[in-house]
mmCIF file of C-alpha atoms in Angstrom:
data_model
loop_
_atom_site.group_PDB
_atom_site.id
_atom_site.type_symbol
_atom_site.label_atom_id
_atom_site.label_comp_id
_atom_site.label_asym_id
_atom_site.label_seq_id
_atom_site.Cartn_x
_atom_site.Cartn_y
_atom_site.Cartn_z
ATOM 1 C CA MET A 1 90.075 57.091 -226.736
ATOM 2 C CA GLY A 2 92.177 58.639 -229.562
ATOM 3 C CA PHE A 3 94.796 57.029 -231.761
ATOM 4 C CA ILE A 4 98.206 56.715 -230.113
ATOM 5 C CA PHE A 5 99.722 56.722 -233.575
ATOM 6 C CA LYS A 6 99.348 60.301 -235.004
ATOM 7 C CA LYS A 7 101.206 59.962 -238.225
ATOM 8 C CA ILE A 8 100.047 57.087 -240.226
ATOM 9 C CA ALA A 9 101.367 55.833 -243.559
ATOM 10 C CA ILE A 10 99.256 53.974 -245.925
ATOM 11 C CA ILE A 11 100.786 51.749 -248.581
ATOM 12 C CA GLY A 12 98.625 49.942 -251.194
ATOM 13 C CA THR A 13 98.983 47.756 -254.290
ATOM 14 C CA HIS A 14 98.973 50.178 -257.181
ATOM 15 C CA ASP A 15 96.986 48.448 -259.872
ATOM 16 C CA ASN A 16 94.124 46.847 -257.826
ATOM 17 C CA PRO A 17 90.771 48.686 -257.825
ATOM 18 C CA ALA A 18 89.589 46.966 -254.653
ATOM 19 C CA VAL A 19 92.805 48.096 -252.877
ATOM 20 C CA ALA A 20 92.262 51.625 -254.147
ATOM 21 C CA GLU A 21 88.762 51.612 -252.832
ATOM 22 C CA THR A 22 89.917 50.537 -249.477
ATOM 23 C CA VAL A 23 92.794 52.921 -249.279
ATOM 24 C CA GLU A 24 90.487 55.798 -250.188
ATOM 25 C CA TYR A 25 88.030 54.858 -247.557
ATOM 26 C CA LEU A 26 90.749 54.356 -244.936
ATOM 27 C CA ALA A 27 92.347 57.778 -245.804
ATOM 28 C CA HIS A 28 88.976 59.575 -245.358
ATOM 29 C CA THR A 29 88.237 57.854 -242.195
ATOM 30 C CA LEU A 30 91.641 58.498 -240.576
ATOM 31 C CA ILE A 31 91.540 62.080 -241.496
ATOM 32 C CA GLU A 32 88.008 62.437 -239.860
ATOM 33 C CA HIS A 33 89.629 61.065 -236.699
ATOM 34 C CA SER A 34 92.361 63.804 -236.813
ATOM 35 C CA ALA A 35 95.170 61.556 -237.957
ATOM 36 C CA ARG A 36 97.872 62.839 -240.358
ATOM 37 C CA ILE A 37 98.169 60.526 -243.250
ATOM 38 C CA TYR A 38 101.237 59.914 -245.457
ATOM 39 C CA LEU A 39 100.371 58.065 -248.667
ATOM 40 C CA GLU A 40 103.271 56.127 -250.320
ATOM 41 C CA ALA A 41 104.098 57.848 -253.660
ATOM 42 C CA GLU A 42 102.741 55.300 -255.996
ATOM 43 C CA THR A 43 99.640 54.695 -253.861
ATOM 44 C CA ALA A 44 99.034 58.478 -253.982
ATOM 45 C CA GLU A 45 99.407 58.440 -257.753
ATOM 46 C CA SER A 46 96.892 55.681 -258.113
ATOM 47 C CA LEU A 47 94.319 57.887 -256.345
ATOM 48 C CA ASP A 48 95.154 60.800 -258.664
ATOM 49 C CA HIS A 49 96.733 62.704 -255.666
ATOM 50 C CA ARG A 50 93.373 63.468 -254.176
ATOM 51 C CA PHE A 51 95.022 63.250 -250.705
ATOM 52 C CA GLY A 52 98.046 65.279 -251.703
ATOM 53 C CA GLU A 53 101.513 64.228 -252.966
ATOM 54 C CA GLY A 54 102.860 60.983 -251.928
ATOM 55 C CA TYR A 55 106.089 60.224 -249.919
ATOM 56 C CA ASP A 56 108.862 57.596 -250.595
ATOM 57 C CA LEU A 57 109.570 54.968 -248.146
ATOM 58 C CA LYS A 58 112.539 56.833 -246.627
ATOM 59 C CA ALA A 59 110.319 59.673 -245.703
ATOM 60 C CA ILE A 60 107.606 57.360 -244.312
ATOM 61 C CA ALA A 61 110.275 55.541 -242.139
ATOM 62 C CA LYS A 62 111.586 58.861 -240.920
ATOM 63 C CA HIS A 63 108.332 60.623 -240.159
ATOM 64 C CA CYS A 64 105.549 58.128 -239.470
ATOM 65 C CA ASP A 65 104.534 56.323 -236.325
ATOM 66 C CA VAL A 66 103.012 53.369 -238.103
ATOM 67 C CA ALA A 67 102.481 51.958 -241.561
ATOM 68 C CA VAL A 68 99.300 50.347 -242.618
ATOM 69 C CA VAL A 69 99.732 48.137 -245.816
ATOM 70 C CA VAL A 70 96.606 47.301 -247.814
ATOM 71 C CA GLY A 71 96.962 44.463 -250.206
ATOM 72 C CA GLY A 72 98.098 40.747 -250.241
ATOM 73 C CA ASP A 73 101.039 39.160 -248.427
ATOM 74 C CA GLY A 74 103.362 40.018 -251.318
ATOM 75 C CA ASN A 75 102.679 43.616 -250.914
ATOM 76 C CA PHE A 76 103.151 43.379 -247.213
ATOM 77 C CA LEU A 77 106.455 41.514 -247.597
ATOM 78 C CA ASN A 78 107.919 44.157 -250.019
ATOM 79 C CA ALA A 79 106.836 47.137 -247.757
ATOM 80 C CA ALA A 80 107.961 45.488 -244.462
ATOM 81 C CA ARG A 81 111.397 44.442 -245.829
ATOM 82 C CA SER A 82 112.103 47.885 -247.126
ATOM 83 C CA LEU A 83 110.751 49.855 -244.201
ATOM 84 C CA SER A 84 112.507 47.610 -241.541
ATOM 85 C CA LEU A 85 115.938 48.281 -243.064
ATOM 86 C CA LEU A 86 115.270 52.082 -242.625
ATOM 87 C CA SER A 87 113.660 52.133 -239.222
ATOM 88 C CA SER A 88 111.791 50.100 -236.519
ATOM 89 C CA ILE A 89 108.386 51.467 -237.804
ATOM 90 C CA PRO A 90 105.581 48.996 -236.720
ATOM 91 C CA ILE A 91 103.350 47.700 -239.631
ATOM 92 C CA VAL A 92 99.780 46.593 -239.793
ATOM 93 C CA GLY A 93 98.350 44.599 -242.678
ATOM 94 C CA ILE A 94 94.812 44.929 -244.239
ATOM 95 C CA ASN A 95 93.981 41.798 -246.435
ATOM 96 C CA ARG A 96 93.003 42.686 -249.965
ATOM 97 C CA GLY A 97 94.869 39.541 -251.408
ATOM 98 C CA LYS A 98 94.082 35.801 -251.521
ATOM 99 C CA LEU A 99 95.665 34.118 -248.460
ATOM 100 C CA GLY A 100 96.380 36.992 -245.913
ATOM 101 C CA PHE A 101 98.740 35.338 -243.559
ATOM 102 C CA LEU A 102 100.487 38.576 -242.696
ATOM 103 C CA THR A 103 97.584 40.947 -243.613
ATOM 104 C CA ASP A 104 95.191 39.665 -240.983
ATOM 105 C CA ILE A 105 92.511 42.402 -240.742
ATOM 106 C CA ASN A 106 89.748 42.433 -243.256
ATOM 107 C CA PRO A 107 88.482 45.572 -245.167
ATOM 108 C CA ASP A 108 85.088 45.506 -243.164
ATOM 109 C CA GLU A 109 86.989 45.556 -239.878
ATOM 110 C CA LEU A 110 88.807 48.975 -240.296
ATOM 111 C CA SER A 111 86.650 50.775 -237.696
ATOM 112 C CA THR A 112 86.882 47.987 -235.264
ATOM 113 C CA ARG A 113 89.941 45.752 -235.254
ATOM 114 C CA LEU A 114 92.209 48.360 -237.051
ATOM 115 C CA PHE A 115 91.051 51.316 -234.906
ATOM 116 C CA ASP A 116 91.700 49.018 -231.796
ATOM 117 C CA VAL A 117 95.206 48.604 -232.928
ATOM 118 C CA LEU A 118 95.782 52.374 -233.516
ATOM 119 C CA GLU A 119 94.320 53.171 -230.248
ATOM 120 C CA GLY A 120 97.033 50.969 -228.571
ATOM 121 C CA ASN A 121 95.111 47.678 -228.112
ATOM 122 C CA TYR A 122 97.423 45.275 -229.974
ATOM 123 C CA GLN A 123 99.674 42.335 -229.954
ATOM 124 C CA GLN A 124 103.297 43.272 -231.100
ATOM 125 C CA GLU A 125 105.353 40.645 -232.880
ATOM 126 C CA GLN A 126 109.012 40.630 -234.216
ATOM 127 C CA ARG A 127 109.816 38.665 -237.372
ATOM 128 C CA PHE A 128 113.412 38.177 -238.132
ATOM 129 C CA MET A 129 114.857 38.325 -241.757
ATOM 130 C CA LEU A 130 117.560 36.415 -243.707
ATOM 131 C CA GLN A 131 120.395 38.177 -245.585
ATOM 132 C CA ALA A 132 122.691 36.849 -248.259
ATOM 133 C CA SER A 133 125.970 37.854 -249.740
ATOM 134 C CA ILE A 134 127.262 36.592 -253.006
ATOM 135 C CA LYS A 135 130.835 36.470 -254.027
ATOM 136 C CA SER A 136 132.264 35.002 -257.276
ATOM 137 C CA ASP A 137 134.599 35.882 -260.101
ATOM 138 C CA ILE A 138 131.602 36.850 -262.099
ATOM 139 C CA CYS A 139 129.084 38.547 -259.789
ATOM 140 C CA PRO A 140 130.003 41.653 -257.812
ATOM 141 C CA PRO A 141 129.566 41.500 -254.062
ATOM 142 C CA GLU A 142 125.812 41.931 -253.267
ATOM 143 C CA LYS A 143 123.700 41.909 -250.045
ATOM 144 C CA THR A 144 119.957 41.410 -249.954
ATOM 145 C CA VAL A 145 117.399 40.540 -247.436
ATOM 146 C CA ALA A 146 114.155 38.436 -247.241
ATOM 147 C CA LEU A 147 111.456 38.079 -244.714
ATOM 148 C CA ASN A 148 110.034 34.849 -246.105
ATOM 149 C CA ASP A 149 112.760 33.043 -247.879
ATOM 150 C CA ILE A 150 115.841 32.986 -250.071
ATOM 151 C CA VAL A 151 115.606 30.532 -252.904
ATOM 152 C CA ILE A 152 118.318 28.908 -255.261
ATOM 153 C CA ALA A 153 116.268 27.398 -258.071
ATOM 154 C CA ALA A 154 117.115 25.640 -261.479
ATOM 155 C CA GLY A 155 117.333 27.963 -264.437
ATOM 156 C CA GLN A 156 115.250 27.953 -267.742
ATOM 157 C CA HIS A 157 116.442 24.466 -268.639
ATOM 158 C CA SER A 158 115.164 22.942 -265.158
ATOM 159 C CA ARG A 159 118.299 20.780 -264.757
ATOM 160 C CA LEU A 160 119.358 19.066 -261.583
ATOM 161 C CA PHE A 161 122.437 20.688 -260.212
ATOM 162 C CA GLN A 162 124.905 20.187 -257.404
ATOM 163 C CA MET A 163 125.146 22.271 -254.174
ATOM 164 C CA HIS A 164 127.823 21.935 -251.454
ATOM 165 C CA VAL A 165 126.545 23.014 -248.138
ATOM 166 C CA HIS A 166 128.572 24.182 -245.088
ATOM 167 C CA ILE A 167 126.952 25.215 -241.764
ATOM 168 C CA ASP A 168 129.019 27.334 -239.300
ATOM 169 C CA GLY A 169 132.136 26.751 -241.281
ATOM 170 C CA ARG A 170 131.735 22.849 -241.188
ATOM 171 C CA TYR A 171 130.898 20.689 -244.344
ATOM 172 C CA ALA A 172 127.319 19.418 -243.929
ATOM 173 C CA PHE A 173 126.349 17.751 -247.092
ATOM 174 C CA ASP A 174 126.090 17.827 -250.831
ATOM 175 C CA GLN A 175 122.710 18.150 -252.518
ATOM 176 C CA ARG A 176 121.693 17.325 -256.084
ATOM 177 C CA ALA A 177 118.175 18.888 -256.691
ATOM 178 C CA ASP A 178 116.322 21.491 -258.519
ATOM 179 C CA GLY A 179 117.164 23.993 -255.990
ATOM 180 C CA MET A 180 117.200 24.893 -252.154
ATOM 181 C CA ILE A 181 114.808 27.014 -250.140
ATOM 182 C CA VAL A 182 116.059 28.583 -246.940
ATOM 183 C CA ALA A 183 113.111 29.979 -245.110
ATOM 184 C CA THR A 184 112.297 31.814 -241.840
ATOM 185 C CA PRO A 185 109.177 30.801 -239.693
ATOM 186 C CA THR A 186 107.315 33.532 -241.525
ATOM 187 C CA GLY A 187 108.189 31.796 -244.852
ATOM 188 C CA SER A 188 107.615 28.279 -243.718
ATOM 189 C CA THR A 189 104.009 28.624 -244.746
ATOM 190 C CA ALA A 190 104.864 29.806 -248.199
ATOM 191 C CA HIS A 191 107.058 28.342 -250.793
ATOM 192 C CA ALA A 192 108.839 25.977 -248.365
ATOM 193 C CA LEU A 193 105.548 24.383 -247.363
ATOM 194 C CA SER A 194 104.697 23.544 -250.933
ATOM 195 C CA ALA A 195 108.117 21.889 -251.220
ATOM 196 C CA GLY A 196 107.454 19.598 -248.215
ATOM 197 C CA GLY A 197 108.788 21.687 -245.447
ATOM 198 C CA PRO A 198 107.441 21.942 -241.944
ATOM 199 C CA ILE A 199 105.170 24.678 -240.577
ATOM 200 C CA MET A 200 107.201 26.546 -237.997
ATOM 201 C CA HIS A 201 105.619 28.799 -235.350
ATOM 202 C CA PRO A 202 106.625 32.441 -235.913
ATOM 203 C CA GLY A 203 108.017 32.627 -232.379
ATOM 204 C CA LEU A 204 110.703 30.096 -233.123
ATOM 205 C CA ASP A 205 114.318 31.208 -233.459
ATOM 206 C CA ALA A 206 115.017 28.835 -236.309
ATOM 207 C CA ILE A 207 115.352 28.663 -240.085
ATOM 208 C CA VAL A 208 114.604 25.700 -242.378
ATOM 209 C CA MET A 209 116.518 24.356 -245.377
ATOM 210 C CA VAL A 210 114.094 22.605 -247.933
ATOM 211 C CA PRO A 211 115.502 20.864 -250.859
ATOM 212 C CA MET A 212 113.494 21.026 -254.083
ATOM 213 C CA PHE A 213 112.810 17.710 -255.965
ATOM 214 C CA SER A 214 116.155 16.099 -254.646
ATOM 215 C CA HIS A 215 117.682 13.278 -256.441
ATOM 216 C CA SER A 216 117.895 11.259 -253.374
ATOM 217 C CA LEU A 217 115.106 9.551 -251.331
ATOM 218 C CA ASN A 218 117.167 10.377 -248.154
ATOM 219 C CA SER A 219 117.016 14.055 -248.724
ATOM 220 C CA ARG A 220 114.891 15.808 -246.052
ATOM 221 C CA PRO A 221 114.209 19.412 -244.768
ATOM 222 C CA ILE A 222 116.507 20.340 -241.818
ATOM 223 C CA VAL A 223 115.676 22.910 -239.170
ATOM 224 C CA LEU A 224 118.720 24.985 -237.921
ATOM 225 C CA ASN A 225 119.228 27.579 -235.290
ATOM 226 C CA ALA A 226 118.487 31.037 -236.651
ATOM 227 C CA ASN A 227 122.048 32.234 -235.807
ATOM 228 C CA CYS A 228 123.703 29.591 -238.040
ATOM 229 C CA ASP A 229 125.884 30.736 -240.973
ATOM 230 C CA ILE A 230 125.047 28.813 -244.120
ATOM 231 C CA GLN A 231 127.269 28.553 -247.133
ATOM 232 C CA ILE A 232 126.084 27.136 -250.343
ATOM 233 C CA THR A 233 128.420 26.733 -253.381
ATOM 234 C CA ILE A 234 127.025 25.911 -256.717
ATOM 235 C CA GLY A 235 128.746 22.755 -258.277
ATOM 236 C CA GLU A 236 129.750 21.933 -261.873
ATOM 237 C CA TYR A 237 127.234 19.160 -262.344
ATOM 238 C CA ASN A 238 124.952 19.701 -265.487
ATOM 239 C CA ASN A 239 126.608 23.107 -266.106
ATOM 240 C CA PRO A 240 123.809 24.851 -264.266
ATOM 241 C CA GLU A 241 122.433 28.340 -264.565
ATOM 242 C CA PRO A 242 120.397 28.625 -261.339
ATOM 243 C CA SER A 243 118.910 31.861 -260.100
ATOM 244 C CA LEU A 244 118.950 33.330 -256.669
ATOM 245 C CA SER A 245 115.656 35.132 -255.432
ATOM 246 C CA PHE A 246 114.593 36.948 -252.315
ATOM 247 C CA ASP A 247 110.913 36.636 -251.377
ATOM 248 C CA GLY A 248 110.312 35.809 -255.038
ATOM 249 C CA HIS A 249 111.931 39.000 -256.398
ATOM 250 C CA MET A 250 115.299 40.436 -257.240
ATOM 251 C CA LYS A 251 116.583 37.382 -259.185
ATOM 252 C CA LEU A 252 120.331 37.083 -259.625
ATOM 253 C CA GLN A 253 121.940 34.640 -262.136
ATOM 254 C CA LEU A 254 124.348 32.093 -260.530
ATOM 255 C CA THR A 255 127.051 30.027 -262.241
ATOM 256 C CA PRO A 256 129.237 27.143 -261.094
ATOM 257 C CA GLY A 257 131.672 28.123 -258.349
ATOM 258 C CA ASP A 258 129.405 30.855 -256.978
ATOM 259 C CA THR A 259 129.101 30.891 -253.198
ATOM 260 C CA ILE A 260 126.119 32.258 -251.395
ATOM 261 C CA LYS A 261 126.445 32.995 -247.714
ATOM 262 C CA LEU A 262 123.220 33.225 -245.725
ATOM 263 C CA SER A 263 122.730 34.493 -242.154
ATOM 264 C CA ARG A 264 120.350 36.128 -239.903
ATOM 265 C CA CYS A 265 119.705 39.860 -240.771
ATOM 266 C CA PRO A 266 120.309 42.287 -237.728
ATOM 267 C CA LYS A 267 117.162 44.145 -238.628
ATOM 268 C CA SER A 268 113.748 42.657 -237.926
ATOM 269 C CA VAL A 269 110.152 43.495 -238.954
ATOM 270 C CA THR A 270 107.707 44.643 -236.212
ATOM 271 C CA ILE A 271 104.187 43.570 -236.901
ATOM 272 C CA LEU A 272 101.074 44.764 -234.835
ATOM 273 C CA HIS A 273 98.018 42.385 -234.640
ATOM 274 C CA PRO A 274 94.574 42.856 -233.015
ATOM 275 C CA LEU A 275 94.329 41.575 -229.548
ATOM 276 C CA ASP A 276 92.266 38.622 -230.728
ATOM 277 C CA TYR A 277 94.787 37.551 -233.233
ATOM 278 C CA ASP A 278 95.386 33.844 -233.209
ATOM 279 C CA TYR A 279 98.067 32.150 -235.269
ATOM 280 C CA PHE A 280 96.410 28.814 -235.153
ATOM 281 C CA HIS A 281 93.245 30.136 -236.311
ATOM 282 C CA SER A 282 95.144 31.579 -239.257
ATOM 283 C CA LEU A 283 96.399 28.102 -240.017
ATOM 284 C CA ARG A 284 92.966 26.538 -239.750
ATOM 285 C CA SER A 285 91.192 29.262 -241.821
ATOM 286 C CA LYS A 286 93.907 30.024 -244.483
ATOM 287 C CA LEU A 287 95.290 26.478 -244.982
ATOM 288 C CA HIS A 288 92.362 24.393 -243.832
ATOM 289 C CA TRP A 289 94.896 22.914 -241.414
ATOM 290 C CA GLY A 290 93.666 19.919 -239.511
ATOM 291 C CA LYS A 291 90.350 19.779 -241.508
ATOM 292 C CA MET A 292 88.974 16.280 -241.972
ATOM 293 C CA LEU A 293 88.387 15.284 -245.508
ATOM 294 C CA PHE A 294 85.514 12.931 -244.572
ATOM 295 C CA PRO A 295 83.643 14.165 -241.463
#
C-alpha cells in the first residue's frame, strides 16, 4: 500500500545534530517511496540544501498534505501553532527531545509506525488552542495564540502582585500570587502540572486556571468550560512588572491596569497518531504516573 499523503513537509530543530540525522534519513526514505518532500526553510539550510531549497510555513500550509515535525515538544508546539493558523494541515511528531508527549513516534519507528500513519492507518485528534487580546493605554492591541498555555508571571523582581479575574463578564475572584497559568488539556501536563494543576485528558473541552505560589492557602486551580471568556486585570499591588507569554515564547511586558482577555481560539491543531497510540501509556512512561515508590 502506498502513502495517502503525497506532499510531505519535514520540519526539524535547526541546531540539533541528532535531529539533522533523523531528518536526512527520513527525507531519503520518503523520496525512495515516491513522496514529494518539502523541507522547512531553516531545516533545509541546516542540511546545506542537499534536498533543494526550503519552504516557509505559508508555502507548506498551502501545498502539503501533512507535516512531520522532528524534535521535542517545544518544536512541535511552535510548528503546530503556526501551521494551524494558516490551514488545517495534519501534523505528526517524531521524538528527538526529552519528554515527547506530542512527538510520540521514536526515530527507530519511521519505517513502521510513521509509515503506517502515512499509509492512512492512524488516529486523528483535534487539540484546541487559546487566544489572548491585550488592551491598555501603554500596549497596543495584540492577539496571540497558544496550544499549551498562556502565562502571566512575575517580572525580574519576582514580587507577588494582584490580579482581578472576571469569567464570562462576572467578577470571579482576586488573586495575589506570583502569576497565573491558563492551560488547555494539552498544556495540563506541562507548566500547569508543575504548579500543582490537574492532569486533563486531551479529549476534554475544558481549560484550567492555576495560580502560581499564591498568598492564600485557599487558592486552588479551577477547571472551566473551554468556551468561557476570561478577563484578568493587573492590580496596583507591589507596583508589578509581570510578563505575558504564550507557550513559553513571545513575552510581552505588562503594567498595572493592563487587561488580558483570554478565550478559545477558533482554529485547532490536527494531530495524527499511530493506531496503537495510548494516552495513558504516555502518562505512565513519560511522567512515571501511578508508579509505586516502594514496590
